[in-house]
PDB file of C-alpha atoms in Angstrom:
ATOM      1  CA  MET A   1       4.067  17.124  13.831  1.00 35.00           C
ATOM      2  CA  ARG A   2       7.106  18.500  11.961  1.00 41.00           C
ATOM      3  CA  ARG A   3       6.790  18.702   8.307  1.00 39.00           C
ATOM      4  CA  LEU A   4       8.287  15.846   6.280  1.00 40.00           C
ATOM      5  CA  PRO A   5       8.738  17.162   2.744  1.00 43.00           C
ATOM      6  CA  ARG A   6       8.816  13.819   0.888  1.00 44.00           C
ATOM      7  CA  VAL A   7       6.304  12.001   3.044  1.00 43.00           C
ATOM      8  CA  ILE A   8       2.662  12.997   2.988  1.00 37.00           C
ATOM      9  CA  THR A   9       1.760  13.703   6.732  1.00 32.00           C
ATOM     10  CA  VAL A  10      -1.167  15.997   6.138  1.00 29.00           C
ATOM     11  CA  THR A  11      -3.059  13.028   4.652  1.00 32.00           C
ATOM     12  CA  VAL A  12      -2.420  11.098   7.857  1.00 31.00           C
ATOM     13  CA  LEU A  13      -4.336  13.689   9.834  1.00 29.00           C
ATOM     14  CA  VAL A  14      -7.154  14.002   7.331  1.00 33.00           C
ATOM     15  CA  ALA A  15      -7.582  10.230   6.953  1.00 37.00           C
ATOM     16  CA  THR A  16      -7.279   9.652  10.678  1.00 34.00           C
ATOM     17  CA  PHE A  17      -9.818  12.245  11.620  1.00 32.00           C
ATOM     18  CA  SER A  18     -12.180  10.815   9.023  1.00 37.00           C
ATOM     19  CA  LEU A  19     -12.365   7.529  10.801  1.00 36.00           C
ATOM     20  CA  PRO A  20     -15.528   6.596  12.683  1.00 36.00           C
ATOM     21  CA  ALA A  21     -15.391   7.755  16.281  1.00 32.00           C
ATOM     22  CA  ALA A  22     -15.510   4.175  17.559  1.00 33.00           C
ATOM     23  CA  CYS A  23     -12.173   3.425  15.775  1.00 35.00           C
ATOM     24  CA  GLY A  24     -10.294   5.269  18.476  1.00 34.00           C
ATOM     25  CA  SER A  25     -11.630   3.364  21.340  1.00 31.00           C
ATOM     26  CA  GLY A  26      -9.500   0.213  20.910  1.00 35.00           C
ATOM     27  CA  GLN A  27     -10.568  -3.144  19.602  1.00 39.00           C
ATOM     28  CA  ARG A  28     -13.718  -3.375  17.618  1.00 46.00           C
ATOM     29  CA  GLU A  29     -16.050  -5.819  19.305  1.00 47.00           C
ATOM     30  CA  PRO A  30     -18.166  -7.821  16.855  1.00 49.00           C
ATOM     31  CA  SER A  31     -22.001  -7.034  16.950  1.00 50.00           C
ATOM     32  CA  GLN A  32     -24.909  -7.102  14.639  1.00 56.00           C
ATOM     33  CA  SER A  33     -24.166  -3.533  13.588  1.00 57.00           C
ATOM     34  CA  ARG A  34     -20.357  -3.782  13.731  1.00 58.00           C
ATOM     35  CA  PRO A  35     -19.048  -7.125  12.274  1.00 63.00           C
ATOM     36  CA  ALA A  36     -15.714  -8.648  13.004  1.00 83.00           C
ATOM     37  CA  ALA A  37     -12.536  -7.085  11.683  1.00 93.00           C
ATOM     38  CA  ASP A  38     -12.199  -6.731   7.884  1.00 97.00           C
ATOM     39  CA  ARG A  39      -9.455  -8.895   6.540  1.00 98.00           C
ATOM     40  CA  VAL A  40      -7.308  -7.390   3.733  1.00 98.00           C
ATOM     41  CA  THR A  41      -4.009  -8.097   2.012  1.00 98.00           C
ATOM     42  CA  TRP A  42      -1.377  -5.372   1.538  1.00 98.00           C
ATOM     43  CA  VAL A  43       1.481  -5.808  -1.013  1.00 98.00           C
ATOM     44  CA  THR A  44       4.648  -3.847  -0.152  1.00 98.00           C
ATOM     45  CA  GLY A  45       6.265  -1.792  -2.849  1.00 96.00           C
ATOM     46  CA  PHE A  46       9.462  -3.844  -3.166  1.00 94.00           C
ATOM     47  CA  GLY A  47      10.467  -6.759  -0.836  1.00 93.00           C
ATOM     48  CA  ALA A  48      10.653  -6.246   2.949  1.00 95.00           C
ATOM     49  CA  PHE A  49      13.390  -3.628   3.171  1.00 95.00           C
ATOM     50  CA  GLY A  50      13.550  -0.919   5.795  1.00 97.00           C
ATOM     51  CA  ARG A  51      11.514   1.476   3.663  1.00 96.00           C
ATOM     52  CA  GLU A  52       8.535  -0.951   3.930  1.00 98.00           C
ATOM     53  CA  ALA A  53       8.580  -1.059   7.733  1.00 98.00           C
ATOM     54  CA  TYR A  54       5.607   1.246   8.179  1.00 98.00           C
ATOM     55  CA  VAL A  55       3.058  -1.436   7.491  1.00 98.00           C
ATOM     56  CA  TYR A  56       4.550  -3.659  10.193  1.00 98.00           C
ATOM     57  CA  VAL A  57       4.616  -0.611  12.516  1.00 98.00           C
ATOM     58  CA  ALA A  58       0.823  -0.092  11.894  1.00 98.00           C
ATOM     59  CA  GLN A  59       0.298  -3.750  12.763  1.00 98.00           C
ATOM     60  CA  GLU A  60       2.489  -3.684  15.933  1.00 98.00           C
ATOM     61  CA  LYS A  61       1.133  -0.398  17.274  1.00 98.00           C
ATOM     62  CA  GLY A  62      -2.451  -1.469  16.806  1.00 98.00           C
ATOM     63  CA  PHE A  63      -3.356   1.159  14.214  1.00 98.00           C
ATOM     64  CA  PHE A  64      -5.102  -1.456  12.032  1.00 98.00           C
ATOM     65  CA  LYS A  65      -6.829  -3.037  14.997  1.00 97.00           C
ATOM     66  CA  GLU A  66      -8.222   0.269  16.080  1.00 97.00           C
ATOM     67  CA  ALA A  67      -9.543   0.725  12.497  1.00 98.00           C
ATOM     68  CA  GLY A  68     -11.241  -2.703  12.584  1.00 98.00           C
ATOM     69  CA  ILE A  69      -8.835  -4.310  10.098  1.00 98.00           C
ATOM     70  CA  GLU A  70      -6.654  -7.396  10.037  1.00 98.00           C
ATOM     71  CA  VAL A  71      -3.806  -7.115   7.427  1.00 98.00           C
ATOM     72  CA  ALA A  72      -1.900  -9.843   5.791  1.00 98.00           C
ATOM     73  CA  VAL A  73       1.407  -8.470   4.282  1.00 98.00           C
ATOM     74  CA  GLN A  74       3.008  -9.810   1.125  1.00 97.00           C
ATOM     75  CA  PRO A  75       6.360  -8.621  -0.045  1.00 96.00           C
ATOM     76  CA  GLY A  76       6.005  -6.962  -3.403  1.00 96.00           C
ATOM     77  CA  LYS A  77       8.173  -7.518  -6.510  1.00 92.00           C
ATOM     78  CA  GLY A  78       7.660  -4.260  -8.274  1.00 92.00           C
ATOM     79  CA  SER A  79       4.951  -1.920  -9.432  1.00 95.00           C
ATOM     80  CA  SER A  80       3.640  -3.857 -12.495  1.00 94.00           C
ATOM     81  CA  GLU A  81       3.194  -7.022 -10.480  1.00 96.00           C
ATOM     82  CA  ASN A  82       1.687  -5.144  -7.559  1.00 97.00           C
ATOM     83  CA  LEU A  83      -0.791  -3.339  -9.821  1.00 97.00           C
ATOM     84  CA  ALA A  84      -1.700  -6.708 -11.359  1.00 96.00           C
ATOM     85  CA  ALA A  85      -2.264  -8.157  -7.947  1.00 97.00           C
ATOM     86  CA  VAL A  86      -4.780  -5.435  -7.078  1.00 98.00           C
ATOM     87  CA  LEU A  87      -6.591  -5.548 -10.473  1.00 97.00           C
ATOM     88  CA  GLY A  88      -6.722  -9.365 -10.244  1.00 97.00           C
ATOM     89  CA  GLY A  89      -8.268  -9.315  -6.784  1.00 97.00           C
ATOM     90  CA  ARG A  90      -5.247 -11.095  -5.179  1.00 97.00           C
ATOM     91  CA  ALA A  91      -4.777  -8.053  -2.852  1.00 98.00           C
ATOM     92  CA  GLN A  92      -7.083  -5.210  -1.796  1.00 98.00           C
ATOM     93  CA  PHE A  93      -4.269  -2.750  -1.477  1.00 98.00           C
ATOM     94  CA  ALA A  94      -0.647  -2.343  -2.650  1.00 98.00           C
ATOM     95  CA  ALA A  95       2.154   0.205  -2.862  1.00 98.00           C
ATOM     96  CA  VAL A  96       2.550   1.032  -6.527  1.00 98.00           C
ATOM     97  CA  ASP A  97       4.849   3.776  -7.825  1.00 97.00           C
ATOM     98  CA  PHE A  98       2.478   6.473  -9.146  1.00 96.00           C
ATOM     99  CA  THR A  99       4.570   6.899 -12.272  1.00 95.00           C
ATOM    100  CA  ALA A 100       4.182   3.267 -13.025  1.00 95.00           C
ATOM    101  CA  THR A 101       0.430   3.640 -12.805  1.00 96.00           C
ATOM    102  CA  LEU A 102       0.504   6.601 -15.233  1.00 95.00           C
ATOM    103  CA  ILE A 103       2.689   4.651 -17.704  1.00 95.00           C
ATOM    104  CA  SER A 104       0.493   1.555 -17.328  1.00 95.00           C
ATOM    105  CA  ALA A 105      -2.652   3.723 -17.865  1.00 95.00           C
ATOM    106  CA  ALA A 106      -1.177   5.240 -21.029  1.00 95.00           C
ATOM    107  CA  ALA A 107      -0.760   1.673 -22.380  1.00 94.00           C
ATOM    108  CA  GLY A 108      -4.302   0.694 -21.409  1.00 94.00           C
ATOM    109  CA  LYS A 109      -3.039  -1.628 -18.587  1.00 93.00           C
ATOM    110  CA  ALA A 110      -4.402   0.102 -15.570  1.00 96.00           C
ATOM    111  CA  GLU A 111      -8.136  -0.037 -16.148  1.00 96.00           C
ATOM    112  CA  GLY A 112      -9.836  -0.156 -12.809  1.00 97.00           C
ATOM    113  CA  ALA A 113      -6.903   1.017 -10.748  1.00 97.00           C
ATOM    114  CA  VAL A 114      -7.498   3.778  -8.115  1.00 97.00           C
ATOM    115  CA  THR A 115      -4.771   5.721  -6.308  1.00 97.00           C
ATOM    116  CA  VAL A 116      -6.045   6.867  -2.994  1.00 97.00           C
ATOM    117  CA  ALA A 117      -3.025   8.449  -1.180  1.00 96.00           C
ATOM    118  CA  ALA A 118       0.540   9.352  -1.954  1.00 95.00           C
ATOM    119  CA  LEU A 119       3.305   7.783   0.232  1.00 96.00           C
ATOM    120  CA  HIS A 120       6.188   9.883  -1.182  1.00 95.00           C
ATOM    121  CA  GLN A 121       5.952  13.421  -2.519  1.00 91.00           C
ATOM    122  CA  ARG A 122       8.812  12.794  -4.949  1.00 92.00           C
ATOM    123  CA  THR A 123       9.936   9.869  -6.924  1.00 95.00           C
ATOM    124  CA  LEU A 124      12.603   7.755  -5.183  1.00 95.00           C
ATOM    125  CA  ALA A 125      13.626   5.970  -8.351  1.00 97.00           C
ATOM    126  CA  ALA A 126      17.388   5.686  -8.931  1.00 98.00           C
ATOM    127  CA  LEU A 127      20.262   3.652 -10.286  1.00 98.00           C
ATOM    128  CA  MET A 128      23.140   2.658  -8.098  1.00 98.00           C
ATOM    129  CA  ALA A 129      26.732   1.590  -8.812  1.00 98.00           C
ATOM    130  CA  LEU A 130      29.829   0.978  -6.751  1.00 97.00           C
ATOM    131  CA  GLU A 131      33.129   2.749  -6.750  1.00 92.00           C
ATOM    132  CA  GLY A 132      35.402   1.405  -9.392  1.00 91.00           C
ATOM    133  CA  SER A 133      32.517   0.558 -11.780  1.00 94.00           C
ATOM    134  CA  GLY A 134      33.283   3.505 -14.018  1.00 96.00           C
ATOM    135  CA  ILE A 135      29.794   4.960 -13.518  1.00 98.00           C
ATOM    136  CA  SER A 136      29.608   8.408 -11.948  1.00 97.00           C
ATOM    137  CA  ARG A 137      27.127  10.134 -14.272  1.00 97.00           C
ATOM    138  CA  PRO A 138      24.151   8.916 -16.430  1.00 98.00           C
ATOM    139  CA  LYS A 139      26.200   8.859 -19.690  1.00 98.00           C
ATOM    140  CA  ASP A 140      28.543   6.301 -18.109  1.00 98.00           C
ATOM    141  CA  LEU A 141      25.658   3.776 -18.219  1.00 98.00           C
ATOM    142  CA  GLU A 142      26.151   3.228 -21.924  1.00 98.00           C
ATOM    143  CA  GLY A 143      27.863  -0.178 -22.530  1.00 98.00           C
ATOM    144  CA  LYS A 144      26.952  -1.321 -18.969  1.00 98.00           C
ATOM    145  CA  THR A 145      24.763  -4.027 -17.562  1.00 98.00           C
ATOM    146  CA  VAL A 146      22.020  -3.040 -15.138  1.00 98.00           C
ATOM    147  CA  GLY A 147      20.021  -5.397 -12.970  1.00 98.00           C
ATOM    148  CA  ASP A 148      16.469  -4.769 -11.732  1.00 97.00           C
ATOM    149  CA  ALA A 149      13.118  -6.557 -11.228  1.00 93.00           C
ATOM    150  CA  ALA A 150      11.298  -7.137 -14.469  1.00 92.00           C
ATOM    151  CA  SER A 151       8.309  -5.227 -13.192  1.00 90.00           C
ATOM    152  CA  SER A 152      10.161  -2.377 -11.618  1.00 93.00           C
ATOM    153  CA  VAL A 153       9.108   1.282 -12.271  1.00 94.00           C
ATOM    154  CA  ILE A 154      12.722   2.037 -12.770  1.00 96.00           C
ATOM    155  CA  ARG A 155      12.820  -0.043 -15.887  1.00 96.00           C
ATOM    156  CA  MET A 156       9.605   1.570 -16.984  1.00 95.00           C
ATOM    157  CA  MET A 157      10.890   5.048 -16.462  1.00 96.00           C
ATOM    158  CA  PHE A 158      14.342   4.443 -17.906  1.00 97.00           C
ATOM    159  CA  PRO A 159      13.638   5.359 -21.576  1.00 96.00           C
ATOM    160  CA  GLY A 160      12.299   8.739 -20.646  1.00 95.00           C
ATOM    161  CA  TYR A 161      15.015   9.348 -18.019  1.00 97.00           C
ATOM    162  CA  ALA A 162      17.675   8.358 -20.605  1.00 98.00           C
ATOM    163  CA  ARG A 163      16.360  10.747 -23.189  1.00 97.00           C
ATOM    164  CA  LEU A 164      16.384  13.678 -20.719  1.00 96.00           C
ATOM    165  CA  ALA A 165      19.780  12.699 -19.352  1.00 97.00           C
ATOM    166  CA  GLY A 166      21.418  12.357 -22.800  1.00 97.00           C
ATOM    167  CA  VAL A 167      21.892   8.537 -22.576  1.00 98.00           C
ATOM    168  CA  ASP A 168      21.512   6.177 -25.511  1.00 98.00           C
ATOM    169  CA  ALA A 169      19.097   3.639 -23.904  1.00 98.00           C
ATOM    170  CA  SER A 170      19.817   1.148 -26.675  1.00 98.00           C
ATOM    171  CA  LYS A 171      23.367   0.818 -25.305  1.00 98.00           C
ATOM    172  CA  VAL A 172      22.305  -0.228 -21.804  1.00 98.00           C
ATOM    173  CA  LYS A 173      21.739  -3.905 -21.139  1.00 98.00           C
ATOM    174  CA  TRP A 174      19.131  -4.989 -18.637  1.00 98.00           C
ATOM    175  CA  VAL A 175      18.916  -8.271 -16.697  1.00 98.00           C
ATOM    176  CA  SER A 176      16.019  -9.374 -14.547  1.00 97.00           C
ATOM    177  CA  LEU A 177      16.623 -10.078 -10.776  1.00 95.00           C
ATOM    178  CA  GLU A 178      14.499 -10.616  -7.820  1.00 92.00           C
ATOM    179  CA  PRO A 179      14.417  -7.786  -5.175  1.00 90.00           C
ATOM    180  CA  ALA A 180      16.504  -9.739  -2.647  1.00 88.00           C
ATOM    181  CA  GLN A 181      19.228 -10.501  -5.333  1.00 94.00           C
ATOM    182  CA  LEU A 182      19.975  -6.945  -6.490  1.00 96.00           C
ATOM    183  CA  ALA A 183      22.487  -5.749  -3.890  1.00 96.00           C
ATOM    184  CA  ALA A 184      24.246  -9.076  -3.825  1.00 96.00           C
ATOM    185  CA  ASN A 185      24.714  -9.211  -7.608  1.00 97.00           C
ATOM    186  CA  LEU A 186      25.992  -5.686  -7.635  1.00 97.00           C
ATOM    187  CA  ALA A 187      28.479  -6.396  -4.757  1.00 96.00           C
ATOM    188  CA  SER A 188      29.711  -9.538  -6.655  1.00 96.00           C
ATOM    189  CA  GLY A 189      30.197  -7.731  -9.896  1.00 96.00           C
ATOM    190  CA  GLN A 190      27.585  -9.698 -11.806  1.00 97.00           C
ATOM    191  CA  VAL A 191      26.069  -6.378 -12.900  1.00 98.00           C
ATOM    192  CA  ASN A 192      27.543  -2.872 -13.155  1.00 98.00           C
ATOM    193  CA  ALA A 193      24.505  -1.086 -11.690  1.00 98.00           C
ATOM    194  CA  ILE A 194      21.068  -1.860 -10.238  1.00 98.00           C
ATOM    195  CA  GLY A 195      17.688  -0.156 -10.067  1.00 97.00           C
ATOM    196  CA  GLN A 196      16.998   0.952  -6.526  1.00 95.00           C
ATOM    197  CA  TYR A 197      15.093   3.503  -4.562  1.00 95.00           C
ATOM    198  CA  VAL A 198      17.407   6.251  -3.263  1.00 96.00           C
ATOM    199  CA  VAL A 199      16.712   5.247   0.324  1.00 96.00           C
ATOM    200  CA  GLY A 200      18.162   1.841  -0.491  1.00 95.00           C
ATOM    201  CA  ARG A 201      21.773   3.155  -0.333  1.00 96.00           C
ATOM    202  CA  PRO A 202      22.406   1.707   3.145  1.00 96.00           C
ATOM    203  CA  THR A 203      21.265  -1.766   2.078  1.00 95.00           C
ATOM    204  CA  VAL A 204      23.564  -1.685  -0.996  1.00 97.00           C
ATOM    205  CA  ARG A 205      26.511  -0.337   0.974  1.00 96.00           C
ATOM    206  CA  ASN A 206      26.045  -3.100   3.602  1.00 95.00           C
ATOM    207  CA  ALA A 207      25.991  -5.784   0.958  1.00 95.00           C
ATOM    208  CA  ALA A 208      29.103  -4.245  -0.650  1.00 95.00           C
ATOM    209  CA  LYS A 209      31.044  -4.398   2.611  1.00 94.00           C
ATOM    210  CA  GLY A 210      31.163  -0.607   3.028  1.00 88.00           C
ATOM    211  CA  LYS A 211      32.130   0.298  -0.470  1.00 93.00           C
ATOM    212  CA  GLU A 212      31.064   3.752  -1.620  1.00 95.00           C
ATOM    213  CA  VAL A 213      27.827   3.872  -3.574  1.00 97.00           C
ATOM    214  CA  THR A 214      27.175   6.127  -6.570  1.00 97.00           C
ATOM    215  CA  VAL A 215      23.477   7.142  -6.692  1.00 97.00           C
ATOM    216  CA  LEU A 216      21.851   8.494  -9.834  1.00 98.00           C
ATOM    217  CA  PRO A 217      18.376   9.733  -8.702  1.00 97.00           C
ATOM    218  CA  PHE A 218      15.821   9.944 -11.472  1.00 97.00           C
ATOM    219  CA  GLY A 219      14.288  12.910  -9.525  1.00 94.00           C
ATOM    220  CA  ASP A 220      17.370  14.979 -10.460  1.00 95.00           C
ATOM    221  CA  VAL A 221      16.219  14.762 -14.021  1.00 95.00           C
ATOM    222  CA  VAL A 222      12.515  14.340 -13.809  1.00 92.00           C
ATOM    223  CA  THR A 223      11.515  16.611 -10.985  1.00 88.00           C
ATOM    224  CA  ASP A 224       7.764  16.587 -10.849  1.00 89.00           C
ATOM    225  CA  LEU A 225       6.854  13.001 -10.111  1.00 91.00           C
ATOM    226  CA  TYR A 226       5.251  11.426  -7.029  1.00 91.00           C
ATOM    227  CA  GLY A 227       6.792   8.243  -5.698  1.00 95.00           C
ATOM    228  CA  SER A 228       4.867   5.255  -4.260  1.00 96.00           C
ATOM    229  CA  ALA A 229       1.137   5.577  -3.609  1.00 98.00           C
ATOM    230  CA  VAL A 230      -1.563   3.514  -1.903  1.00 98.00           C
ATOM    231  CA  THR A 231      -3.391   1.791  -4.749  1.00 98.00           C
ATOM    232  CA  THR A 232      -6.631  -0.205  -4.837  1.00 98.00           C
ATOM    233  CA  SER A 233      -9.163  -1.353  -7.343  1.00 98.00           C
ATOM    234  CA  LYS A 234     -12.356   0.496  -8.464  1.00 97.00           C
ATOM    235  CA  GLU A 235     -14.425  -2.278  -6.978  1.00 97.00           C
ATOM    236  CA  VAL A 236     -12.945  -1.692  -3.501  1.00 98.00           C
ATOM    237  CA  ALA A 237     -12.850   2.097  -3.766  1.00 98.00           C
ATOM    238  CA  SER A 238     -16.416   2.361  -4.943  1.00 97.00           C
ATOM    239  CA  GLY A 239     -17.906  -0.636  -2.978  1.00 97.00           C
ATOM    240  CA  ARG A 240     -16.088  -0.164   0.322  1.00 97.00           C
ATOM    241  CA  PRO A 241     -15.053   3.536   0.624  1.00 97.00           C
ATOM    242  CA  ASP A 242     -15.172   3.293   4.478  1.00 98.00           C
ATOM    243  CA  LEU A 243     -12.717   0.409   4.399  1.00 98.00           C
ATOM    244  CA  VAL A 244     -10.404   2.503   2.141  1.00 98.00           C
ATOM    245  CA  ARG A 245     -10.544   5.395   4.511  1.00 98.00           C
ATOM    246  CA  ARG A 246      -9.902   3.220   7.593  1.00 98.00           C
ATOM    247  CA  PHE A 247      -7.052   1.279   5.947  1.00 98.00           C
ATOM    248  CA  THR A 248      -5.388   4.389   4.493  1.00 98.00           C
ATOM    249  CA  GLY A 249      -5.616   6.273   7.792  1.00 98.00           C
ATOM    250  CA  ALA A 250      -4.081   3.448   9.751  1.00 98.00           C
ATOM    251  CA  LEU A 251      -1.289   2.836   7.199  1.00 98.00           C
ATOM    252  CA  LEU A 252      -0.237   6.492   7.041  1.00 98.00           C
ATOM    253  CA  LYS A 253      -0.224   6.653  10.839  1.00 98.00           C
ATOM    254  CA  GLY A 254       2.267   3.830  10.618  1.00 98.00           C
ATOM    255  CA  LEU A 255       4.281   5.683   8.020  1.00 98.00           C
ATOM    256  CA  ALA A 256       4.383   8.852  10.095  1.00 97.00           C
ATOM    257  CA  TYR A 257       5.401   6.916  13.223  1.00 98.00           C
ATOM    258  CA  ALA A 258       8.102   4.878  11.344  1.00 98.00           C
ATOM    259  CA  VAL A 259       9.936   7.966   9.950  1.00 96.00           C
ATOM    260  CA  GLU A 260       9.640   9.774  13.363  1.00 97.00           C
ATOM    261  CA  HIS A 261      10.991   6.683  15.196  1.00 98.00           C
ATOM    262  CA  PRO A 262      13.294   4.904  12.716  1.00 98.00           C
ATOM    263  CA  GLN A 263      15.112   2.766  15.260  1.00 98.00           C
ATOM    264  CA  GLU A 264      11.979   1.398  16.873  1.00 98.00           C
ATOM    265  CA  ALA A 265      10.365   0.859  13.402  1.00 98.00           C
ATOM    266  CA  ALA A 266      13.467  -1.014  12.236  1.00 98.00           C
ATOM    267  CA  ARG A 267      13.264  -3.347  15.324  1.00 98.00           C
ATOM    268  CA  ILE A 268       9.640  -4.039  14.549  1.00 98.00           C
ATOM    269  CA  LEU A 269      10.515  -4.886  10.993  1.00 98.00           C
ATOM    270  CA  ALA A 270      13.381  -7.240  12.007  1.00 98.00           C
ATOM    271  CA  GLY A 271      10.972  -8.950  14.408  1.00 97.00           C
ATOM    272  CA  LYS A 272       8.530  -9.628  11.516  1.00 97.00           C
ATOM    273  CA  GLN A 273      11.274 -10.253   8.891  1.00 96.00           C
ATOM    274  CA  PRO A 274      14.258 -11.769  10.690  1.00 96.00           C
ATOM    275  CA  ALA A 275      16.375 -11.685   7.556  1.00 94.00           C
ATOM    276  CA  GLN A 276      16.442  -7.853   7.671  1.00 95.00           C
ATOM    277  CA  ASN A 277      19.285  -5.940   9.413  1.00 96.00           C
ATOM    278  CA  ALA A 278      17.690  -3.567  11.833  1.00 97.00           C
ATOM    279  CA  GLU A 279      20.554  -1.063  11.682  1.00 97.00           C
ATOM    280  CA  VAL A 280      20.375  -0.856   7.950  1.00 97.00           C
ATOM    281  CA  ALA A 281      16.599  -0.689   7.988  1.00 97.00           C
ATOM    282  CA  ALA A 282      16.809   2.248  10.387  1.00 98.00           C
ATOM    283  CA  ALA A 283      19.188   4.010   8.032  1.00 97.00           C
ATOM    284  CA  GLU A 284      16.751   3.583   5.124  1.00 97.00           C
ATOM    285  CA  LEU A 285      13.946   5.137   7.154  1.00 97.00           C
ATOM    286  CA  ALA A 286      16.050   8.086   8.106  1.00 96.00           C
ATOM    287  CA  LEU A 287      16.738   8.708   4.522  1.00 95.00           C
ATOM    288  CA  MET A 288      13.027   8.390   3.614  1.00 94.00           C
ATOM    289  CA  ALA A 289      11.939  11.022   6.163  1.00 92.00           C
ATOM    290  CA  PRO A 290      12.827  14.074   4.151  1.00 88.00           C
TER     291      PRO A 290
END
């Protein structure tokens, strides 16, 4: 497997080879010693965009089935809400930006959270604006309105990013929007910029009818942060370690497959989420690979 610098692929191999031998033989047949498939809920990082296709790939390709797991997928609304879903027992696993977990832990709001695998080796957090907005560098954000989900890691990171980038954070106005509203509100001029992962550029450009998109990656300023990570609760990690290994192995197999086969992964996503544009989704996955 070729090296994918921003996507952890070594973990895929380790987790996969750690699975019980029976997991590679196809469907797990219920028995007294091997019960029916475990049912879990996975919360995506942010909506159902192309970057989230890997969980649907793991479903469609039978990776979860081979691991003896049935997965219900819920579109996420941002790291804070995703973390709350795991800690509140509403989901067993979720994609949570690792920086959001660190910030939450520092504030005493991540008690019982356990990160078990990195999905991205580098933060994908960014701000995006369209040509003609007057925004081409971080300092230009002053006096502008930025839209993002209330629980987004980008909003959580912004004070630190602004300080390092020489931006007066008090001069930037934030408005709360749902994930699906971000690109449309930017395209219509309701906001000057939006919080977005760097791989979301194709989605934003599509909504803006091909207008050029200015991307301000947080990773250009804060260079040592992981991106999203598979997160669970202490109860699941301690009480069901085998389930954690099986789930993580299958999910990361889906991730590796998705970035190696972006067109196919995008078609799988569009089949599960008809509102998604397969071409745009494939472009997001291609950007996520490195």
